[in-house]
């Protein structure tokens, strides 16, 4: 594990993927290959199997899940955003594994029509029930505005945190021990650097932001601390997270085509664009205000897993994710929805950028936890 920023005096891109010095802690070897690529080859590739071996491992886990949930209505739980990962996960879980998941969706107020359609067609075709947690809009709005006011880069915390907390709350209530997670090496083997997207479960930071910038109490918004879900639920209640997409072939383009053909699912232009807020945030706010373009992480993952060429990725990156015309429209939409003027939102956009270190945080504890998990082989890659 490394700490502290590596300062790069000049702009540089990895010779193998498209990660670059906008990730200030990136390190290059003598061939110009970055540490994301090296970590993938060293930590992920040797133990990642999507052939018969992976399938056999998955079958073993599925048998345990079924045995554990035999007498209950659900044997596992998963969240559904309407995006490709969660949609394909739902298909694999129900159709290929015969699992009976409690499927929930968190409605934070920013669903796109595509997301709503995708969730609906899949739930209907698979004859499942959907548990929807609607976040109180006044609270959500106030929480999101607090993050805009903070000057931090990770303003998607209010949506992310609600999802994580709802997941663990449902798992706890229904005594479900297995969480299916759409996380996968195939499309996310390169992780967002910590300086781009700081932990959304750091309650010290969240409370500090709310105390300084919030204007109403969040009475119904679902909270969960990382210590509760990573330690209490995992070790005392034995709740386990399973990532089925790591055991089967998962080629994004093929999965999307399959979902379209079989379920009437609709594809959308970029990962995470199923939420209109995230689309605005990752497509415009983060790259334009902070210089962090999450497409670099997404494309680099696809390059490492041979689903995209570096040339195609560089060509895509030369164009903005959201063009200026569309961005103006989105600025209006987001400002209106949050109940503020376009000028006020513009003010937050031009205000000085802050980092998670400018506010109370538990980074040291998070790092310690991650180091321990890596030591015990629970998690393979450390977020940095
Ligand atoms: Zn690289």
Short mmCIF file of C-alpha atoms and ligand atoms in Angstrom, two decimals:
data_model
loop_
_atom_site.label_atom_id
_atom_site.label_comp_id
_atom_site.label_asym_id
_atom_site.label_seq_id
_atom_site.Cartn_x
_atom_site.Cartn_y
_atom_site.Cartn_z
CA UNK A 1 0.00 0.00 0.00
CA UNK A 2 1.13 3.46 -0.81
CA UNK A 3 0.23 6.73 0.70
CA UNK A 4 0.82 10.31 -0.23
CA UNK A 5 0.54 11.83 -3.64
CA UNK A 6 3.01 11.08 -6.40
CA UNK A 7 3.60 14.36 -8.12
CA UNK A 8 3.98 14.29 -11.87
CA UNK A 9 5.52 17.32 -13.42
CA UNK A 10 4.20 16.55 -16.89
CA UNK A 11 1.13 14.97 -18.37
CA UNK A 12 1.58 11.32 -19.21
CA UNK A 13 -0.63 8.39 -20.30
CA UNK A 14 -0.06 4.69 -19.66
CA UNK A 15 1.35 2.91 -22.71
CA UNK A 16 -1.06 -0.01 -22.22
CA UNK A 17 -4.35 1.51 -21.01
CA UNK A 18 -5.70 5.09 -20.98
CA UNK A 19 -5.13 5.96 -17.32
CA UNK A 20 -3.00 9.07 -17.01
CA UNK A 21 -1.57 11.61 -14.61
CA UNK A 22 -5.02 13.08 -13.89
CA UNK A 23 -4.76 10.22 -11.36
CA UNK A 24 -2.01 11.97 -9.41
CA UNK A 25 -0.86 8.84 -7.57
CA UNK A 26 -0.35 6.80 -10.74
CA UNK A 27 3.05 5.09 -11.09
CA UNK A 28 4.69 3.96 -14.34
CA UNK A 29 7.26 1.20 -14.79
CA UNK A 30 10.23 1.41 -17.17
CA UNK A 31 7.99 0.43 -20.10
CA UNK A 32 5.52 3.17 -19.30
CA UNK A 33 2.93 0.71 -18.00
CA UNK A 34 0.87 1.99 -15.08
CA UNK A 35 0.28 0.38 -11.70
CA UNK A 36 -3.41 -0.25 -12.55
CA UNK A 37 -2.29 -2.55 -15.39
CA UNK A 38 0.41 -4.18 -13.28
CA UNK A 39 -1.98 -4.80 -10.42
CA UNK A 40 -4.51 -6.37 -12.81
CA UNK A 41 -1.91 -8.79 -14.19
CA UNK A 42 -0.50 -9.62 -10.78
CA UNK A 43 -3.53 -9.62 -8.45
CA UNK A 44 -6.57 -10.35 -10.60
CA UNK A 45 -5.73 -12.33 -13.71
CA UNK A 46 -4.15 -15.43 -12.09
CA UNK A 47 -7.23 -16.20 -10.00
CA UNK A 48 -10.00 -15.03 -12.32
CA UNK A 49 -11.69 -17.94 -14.10
CA UNK A 50 -14.78 -17.62 -16.27
CA UNK A 51 -14.56 -21.08 -17.83
CA UNK A 52 -15.79 -24.43 -16.45
CA UNK A 53 -13.66 -23.91 -13.36
CA UNK A 54 -15.39 -20.61 -12.55
CA UNK A 55 -18.77 -22.16 -13.22
CA UNK A 56 -18.00 -25.04 -10.83
CA UNK A 57 -16.99 -22.53 -8.13
CA UNK A 58 -20.19 -20.59 -8.71
CA UNK A 59 -22.31 -23.77 -8.56
CA UNK A 60 -20.81 -24.56 -5.17
CA UNK A 61 -21.69 -21.10 -3.82
CA UNK A 62 -25.18 -21.29 -5.34
CA UNK A 63 -25.78 -24.63 -3.56
CA UNK A 64 -24.85 -22.99 -0.24
CA UNK A 65 -27.14 -20.04 -0.93
CA UNK A 66 -30.07 -22.33 -1.76
CA UNK A 67 -29.51 -24.50 1.29
CA UNK A 68 -29.36 -21.48 3.56
CA UNK A 69 -32.52 -19.90 2.16
CA UNK A 70 -34.59 -23.07 1.83
CA UNK A 71 -37.23 -22.13 4.36
CA UNK A 72 -37.34 -18.44 3.53
CA UNK A 73 -39.09 -16.43 0.80
CA UNK A 74 -35.77 -15.24 -0.58
CA UNK A 75 -32.37 -16.87 -0.56
CA UNK A 76 -30.40 -13.78 -1.52
CA UNK A 77 -30.77 -10.05 -2.17
CA UNK A 78 -29.68 -7.74 -4.95
CA UNK A 79 -30.18 -4.15 -6.01
CA UNK A 80 -31.35 -3.23 -9.47
CA UNK A 81 -30.39 0.06 -11.12
CA UNK A 82 -31.50 -0.81 -14.64
CA UNK A 83 -27.89 -0.67 -15.83
CA UNK A 84 -26.13 -3.48 -17.66
CA UNK A 85 -24.28 -5.03 -14.69
CA UNK A 86 -27.28 -5.38 -12.38
CA UNK A 87 -29.61 -6.43 -15.21
CA UNK A 88 -27.30 -9.16 -16.45
CA UNK A 89 -26.64 -10.23 -12.87
CA UNK A 90 -30.38 -10.65 -12.34
CA UNK A 91 -30.62 -12.81 -15.45
CA UNK A 92 -27.70 -15.02 -14.37
CA UNK A 93 -29.02 -15.34 -10.81
CA UNK A 94 -32.57 -16.32 -11.76
CA UNK A 95 -32.23 -18.10 -15.09
CA UNK A 96 -28.81 -19.69 -14.87
CA UNK A 97 -28.53 -20.31 -11.14
CA UNK A 98 -32.17 -20.76 -10.12
CA UNK A 99 -31.85 -18.36 -7.21
CA UNK A 100 -34.76 -16.51 -5.57
CA UNK A 101 -33.48 -12.98 -4.96
CA UNK A 102 -35.26 -10.18 -3.15
CA UNK A 103 -34.82 -7.49 -5.80
CA UNK A 104 -34.89 -3.89 -4.66
CA UNK A 105 -34.52 -0.55 -6.32
CA UNK A 106 -33.68 2.77 -4.71
CA UNK A 107 -35.54 5.67 -6.26
CA UNK A 108 -33.50 8.75 -5.43
CA UNK A 109 -35.56 10.93 -7.74
CA UNK A 110 -33.24 10.82 -10.75
CA UNK A 111 -34.30 7.71 -12.65
CA UNK A 112 -34.11 7.96 -16.43
CA UNK A 113 -36.94 6.52 -18.53
CA UNK A 114 -34.49 3.91 -19.79
CA UNK A 115 -33.74 2.74 -16.26
CA UNK A 116 -37.43 2.54 -15.36
CA UNK A 117 -38.15 0.56 -18.54
CA UNK A 118 -35.25 -1.83 -17.99
CA UNK A 119 -36.24 -2.63 -14.43
CA UNK A 120 -39.88 -3.12 -15.44
CA UNK A 121 -39.28 -5.46 -18.37
CA UNK A 122 -36.87 -7.65 -16.44
CA UNK A 123 -39.01 -7.95 -13.33
CA UNK A 124 -42.08 -8.77 -15.43
CA UNK A 125 -40.37 -11.33 -17.67
CA UNK A 126 -38.79 -13.04 -14.67
CA UNK A 127 -42.08 -12.91 -12.71
CA UNK A 128 -40.50 -11.32 -9.67
CA UNK A 129 -41.63 -8.71 -7.16
CA UNK A 130 -39.75 -5.45 -6.89
CA UNK A 131 -39.16 -3.71 -3.56
CA UNK A 132 -38.79 -0.01 -4.19
CA UNK A 133 -37.32 2.31 -1.59
CA UNK A 134 -38.30 5.87 -2.40
CA UNK A 135 -36.00 8.39 -0.77
CA UNK A 136 -37.76 11.41 0.70
CA UNK A 137 -37.14 14.03 -1.95
CA UNK A 138 -36.79 17.04 0.37
CA UNK A 139 -34.09 15.19 2.29
CA UNK A 140 -32.35 13.95 -0.85
CA UNK A 141 -32.35 17.45 -2.32
CA UNK A 142 -30.88 18.97 0.83
CA UNK A 143 -28.23 16.24 1.07
CA UNK A 144 -27.22 16.66 -2.58
CA UNK A 145 -27.07 20.45 -2.20
CA UNK A 146 -24.79 20.01 0.83
CA UNK A 147 -22.36 18.12 -1.33
CA UNK A 148 -22.48 20.74 -4.08
CA UNK A 149 -21.71 23.37 -1.42
CA UNK A 150 -18.81 21.33 0.00
CA UNK A 151 -16.71 21.65 -3.17
CA UNK A 152 -15.93 17.92 -2.96
CA UNK A 153 -15.60 15.76 -6.04
CA UNK A 154 -17.74 12.86 -4.85
CA UNK A 155 -21.14 14.56 -4.92
CA UNK A 156 -22.84 11.30 -5.82
CA UNK A 157 -22.57 10.16 -2.19
CA UNK A 158 -26.26 10.83 -1.40
CA UNK A 159 -27.35 8.40 -4.15
CA UNK A 160 -24.59 5.83 -3.52
CA UNK A 161 -24.99 5.77 0.21
CA UNK A 162 -28.78 5.34 0.03
CA UNK A 163 -28.24 2.30 -2.15
CA UNK A 164 -25.71 0.65 0.18
CA UNK A 165 -27.73 1.41 3.30
CA UNK A 166 -31.00 0.16 1.79
CA UNK A 167 -29.28 -3.04 0.75
CA UNK A 168 -28.01 -3.79 4.23
CA UNK A 169 -31.25 -2.70 5.87
CA UNK A 170 -33.26 -5.13 3.71
CA UNK A 171 -30.74 -7.93 4.25
CA UNK A 172 -30.92 -7.36 7.99
CA UNK A 173 -34.75 -7.17 8.11
CA UNK A 174 -35.29 -10.28 6.02
CA UNK A 175 -32.44 -12.21 7.66
CA UNK A 176 -30.85 -12.72 4.24
CA UNK A 177 -27.24 -13.89 4.38
CA UNK A 178 -26.21 -13.60 0.75
CA UNK A 179 -25.84 -10.38 -1.18
CA UNK A 180 -25.46 -10.63 -4.94
CA UNK A 181 -23.34 -7.83 -6.26
CA UNK A 182 -22.93 -6.85 -9.93
CA UNK A 183 -19.33 -5.81 -9.35
CA UNK A 184 -17.03 -7.53 -11.81
CA UNK A 185 -13.49 -7.58 -13.13
CA UNK A 186 -14.63 -7.68 -16.74
CA UNK A 187 -15.83 -4.07 -16.84
CA UNK A 188 -14.39 -2.64 -13.60
CA UNK A 189 -10.97 -4.20 -13.00
CA UNK A 190 -9.53 -0.69 -12.94
CA UNK A 191 -11.01 1.18 -10.00
CA UNK A 192 -11.68 4.87 -9.62
CA UNK A 193 -8.76 6.43 -7.74
CA UNK A 194 -9.66 7.47 -4.22
CA UNK A 195 -8.94 11.13 -4.96
CA UNK A 196 -11.57 11.01 -7.75
CA UNK A 197 -14.29 9.26 -5.81
CA UNK A 198 -13.75 9.06 -2.09
CA UNK A 199 -15.59 6.43 0.01
CA UNK A 200 -19.33 7.04 0.14
CA UNK A 201 -19.64 5.24 3.47
CA UNK A 202 -17.32 7.41 5.57
CA UNK A 203 -19.85 8.59 8.16
CA UNK A 204 -17.41 11.04 9.78
CA UNK A 205 -17.20 12.86 6.46
CA UNK A 206 -20.91 12.64 5.74
CA UNK A 207 -21.78 14.02 9.18
CA UNK A 208 -19.27 16.85 8.80
CA UNK A 209 -20.74 17.84 5.41
CA UNK A 210 -24.29 17.71 6.76
CA UNK A 211 -23.40 19.73 9.85
CA UNK A 212 -21.72 22.47 7.82
CA UNK A 213 -23.96 22.67 4.76
CA UNK A 214 -27.24 20.89 5.45
CA UNK A 215 -30.35 22.88 6.29
CA UNK A 216 -32.85 20.20 7.35
CA UNK A 217 -32.47 17.05 9.46
CA UNK A 218 -32.38 13.81 7.47
CA UNK A 219 -35.01 11.88 9.42
CA UNK A 220 -35.88 9.12 6.98
CA UNK A 221 -32.83 8.97 4.70
CA UNK A 222 -31.22 5.50 5.11
CA UNK A 223 -27.74 5.53 6.62
CA UNK A 224 -25.31 2.69 7.21
CA UNK A 225 -21.73 2.95 8.39
CA UNK A 226 -19.03 0.87 6.78
CA UNK A 227 -18.25 -0.58 10.19
CA UNK A 228 -21.78 -1.86 10.51
CA UNK A 229 -21.92 -3.53 7.12
CA UNK A 230 -18.33 -4.64 6.66
CA UNK A 231 -17.73 -5.80 10.21
CA UNK A 232 -20.96 -6.36 12.16
CA UNK A 233 -23.05 -7.82 9.35
CA UNK A 234 -20.20 -9.69 7.71
CA UNK A 235 -18.52 -11.22 10.75
CA UNK A 236 -21.22 -11.33 13.40
CA UNK A 237 -24.21 -12.03 11.22
CA UNK A 238 -22.23 -13.87 8.53
CA UNK A 239 -23.65 -11.83 5.68
CA UNK A 240 -21.65 -12.59 2.54
CA UNK A 241 -21.21 -10.69 -0.69
CA UNK A 242 -21.07 -12.81 -3.86
CA UNK A 243 -20.11 -11.46 -7.29
CA UNK A 244 -21.50 -14.01 -9.77
CA UNK A 245 -20.37 -12.07 -12.85
CA UNK A 246 -16.77 -12.92 -11.97
CA UNK A 247 -17.43 -16.64 -12.48
CA UNK A 248 -19.09 -16.57 -15.90
CA UNK A 249 -18.14 -15.07 -19.26
CA UNK A 250 -19.30 -11.45 -19.12
CA UNK A 251 -18.62 -9.50 -22.28
CA UNK A 252 -20.39 -6.18 -22.02
CA UNK A 253 -21.38 -5.77 -25.65
CA UNK A 254 -22.73 -9.32 -25.85
CA UNK A 255 -24.56 -9.03 -22.54
CA UNK A 256 -26.30 -5.84 -23.70
CA UNK A 257 -27.32 -7.41 -27.01
CA UNK A 258 -28.62 -10.46 -25.15
CA UNK A 259 -30.67 -8.36 -22.72
CA UNK A 260 -32.14 -6.36 -25.60
CA UNK A 261 -33.09 -9.47 -27.52
CA UNK A 262 -34.49 -11.52 -24.65
CA UNK A 263 -35.99 -8.89 -22.35
CA UNK A 264 -36.67 -5.81 -24.47
CA UNK A 265 -34.05 -4.05 -22.38
CA UNK A 266 -32.59 -0.79 -23.75
CA UNK A 267 -28.95 0.18 -23.80
CA UNK A 268 -27.76 3.63 -22.78
CA UNK A 269 -24.65 5.50 -23.89
CA UNK A 270 -22.31 5.22 -20.89
CA UNK A 271 -21.86 3.20 -17.72
CA UNK A 272 -23.82 4.71 -14.77
CA UNK A 273 -25.88 6.89 -17.11
CA UNK A 274 -29.07 5.16 -15.92
CA UNK A 275 -29.37 7.96 -13.32
CA UNK A 276 -29.81 11.44 -14.74
CA UNK A 277 -27.87 12.94 -11.85
CA UNK A 278 -24.94 10.55 -12.32
CA UNK A 279 -24.98 11.25 -16.02
CA UNK A 280 -24.62 14.99 -15.37
CA UNK A 281 -22.10 14.37 -12.64
CA UNK A 282 -19.79 11.85 -14.34
CA UNK A 283 -20.37 13.18 -17.84
CA UNK A 284 -19.83 16.86 -17.11
CA UNK A 285 -19.25 18.03 -13.51
CA UNK A 286 -16.42 15.68 -12.59
CA UNK A 287 -14.36 15.99 -15.82
CA UNK A 288 -14.93 19.74 -16.30
CA UNK A 289 -14.58 20.91 -12.71
CA UNK A 290 -12.00 18.41 -11.45
CA UNK A 291 -10.40 16.94 -14.57
CA UNK A 292 -11.49 13.43 -13.55
CA UNK A 293 -12.98 11.53 -16.47
CA UNK A 294 -14.41 8.22 -15.24
CA UNK A 295 -14.48 6.95 -18.83
CA UNK A 296 -10.72 6.51 -18.52
CA UNK A 297 -11.30 3.98 -15.75
CA UNK A 298 -14.12 2.26 -17.63
CA UNK A 299 -12.28 2.10 -20.95
CA UNK A 300 -9.05 0.96 -19.29
CA UNK A 301 -10.97 -1.93 -17.72
CA UNK A 302 -12.33 -2.86 -21.15
CA UNK A 303 -8.85 -2.59 -22.69
CA UNK A 304 -7.35 -4.90 -20.05
CA UNK A 305 -10.14 -7.44 -20.57
CA UNK A 306 -9.77 -7.17 -24.37
CA UNK A 307 -13.17 -5.66 -25.07
CA UNK A 308 -11.89 -2.38 -26.48
CA UNK A 309 -8.75 -1.24 -28.22
CA UNK A 310 -6.61 1.55 -26.79
CA UNK A 311 -6.99 3.44 -30.08
CA UNK A 312 -10.80 3.37 -29.89
CA UNK A 313 -10.65 4.47 -26.27
CA UNK A 314 -8.38 7.43 -27.08
CA UNK A 315 -10.65 8.42 -29.96
CA UNK A 316 -13.73 8.36 -27.69
CA UNK A 317 -11.90 10.33 -24.97
CA UNK A 318 -11.04 13.09 -27.42
CA UNK A 319 -14.78 13.88 -27.45
CA UNK A 320 -16.58 15.06 -24.29
CA UNK A 321 -19.06 12.61 -22.72
CA UNK A 322 -21.70 15.35 -22.78
CA UNK A 323 -21.30 18.23 -25.23
CA UNK A 324 -21.69 21.89 -24.27
CA UNK A 325 -25.17 22.26 -25.74
CA UNK A 326 -26.47 19.26 -23.84
CA UNK A 327 -24.59 20.38 -20.74
CA UNK A 328 -26.41 23.73 -20.72
CA UNK A 329 -29.69 21.87 -20.87
CA UNK A 330 -28.64 19.54 -18.05
CA UNK A 331 -27.48 22.50 -15.91
CA UNK A 332 -30.99 23.91 -16.15
CA UNK A 333 -32.62 20.58 -15.43
CA UNK A 334 -30.46 19.85 -12.37
CA UNK A 335 -30.79 23.39 -10.97
CA UNK A 336 -34.58 23.35 -11.41
CA UNK A 337 -34.92 19.99 -9.83
CA UNK A 338 -32.81 21.00 -6.83
CA UNK A 339 -34.85 24.19 -6.50
CA UNK A 340 -31.95 26.58 -7.09
CA UNK A 341 -31.12 29.00 -9.91
CA UNK A 342 -28.74 28.12 -12.74
CA UNK A 343 -26.49 30.93 -11.42
CA UNK A 344 -26.30 29.33 -8.00
CA UNK A 345 -25.35 25.96 -9.51
CA UNK A 346 -22.82 27.73 -11.73
CA UNK A 347 -21.43 29.31 -8.56
CA UNK A 348 -20.77 25.89 -7.04
CA UNK A 349 -19.19 24.84 -10.32
CA UNK A 350 -16.65 27.69 -10.27
CA UNK A 351 -16.07 27.60 -6.47
CA UNK A 352 -12.67 26.23 -5.32
CA UNK A 353 -12.28 22.47 -5.42
CA UNK A 354 -11.85 20.65 -2.13
CA UNK A 355 -10.59 17.17 -1.30
CA UNK A 356 -11.82 14.70 1.28
CA UNK A 357 -8.89 15.77 3.47
CA UNK A 358 -10.42 19.24 3.85
CA UNK A 359 -13.14 17.69 6.00
CA UNK A 360 -13.29 15.18 8.82
CA UNK A 361 -12.64 11.70 7.51
CA UNK A 362 -11.80 8.15 8.50
CA UNK A 363 -9.35 7.44 5.69
CA UNK A 364 -6.79 5.95 8.07
CA UNK A 365 -9.35 3.48 9.38
CA UNK A 366 -10.51 2.64 5.87
CA UNK A 367 -6.91 2.00 4.78
CA UNK A 368 -6.29 -0.18 7.80
CA UNK A 369 -9.45 -2.17 7.08
CA UNK A 370 -8.49 -2.59 3.42
CA UNK A 371 -4.97 -3.72 4.36
CA UNK A 372 -6.35 -6.32 6.75
CA UNK A 373 -8.80 -7.61 4.14
CA UNK A 374 -6.02 -7.86 1.58
CA UNK A 375 -3.83 -9.67 4.09
CA UNK A 376 -6.52 -12.28 4.57
CA UNK A 377 -7.20 -12.46 0.83
CA UNK A 378 -10.74 -11.14 1.23
CA UNK A 379 -10.24 -8.33 -1.20
CA UNK A 380 -7.68 -8.47 -3.95
CA UNK A 381 -7.13 -4.88 -4.84
CA UNK A 382 -6.64 -1.92 -2.57
CA UNK A 383 -8.42 1.22 -3.56
CA UNK A 384 -6.07 4.11 -3.74
ZN1 LIG B 1 -2.29 1.17 -17.52
#
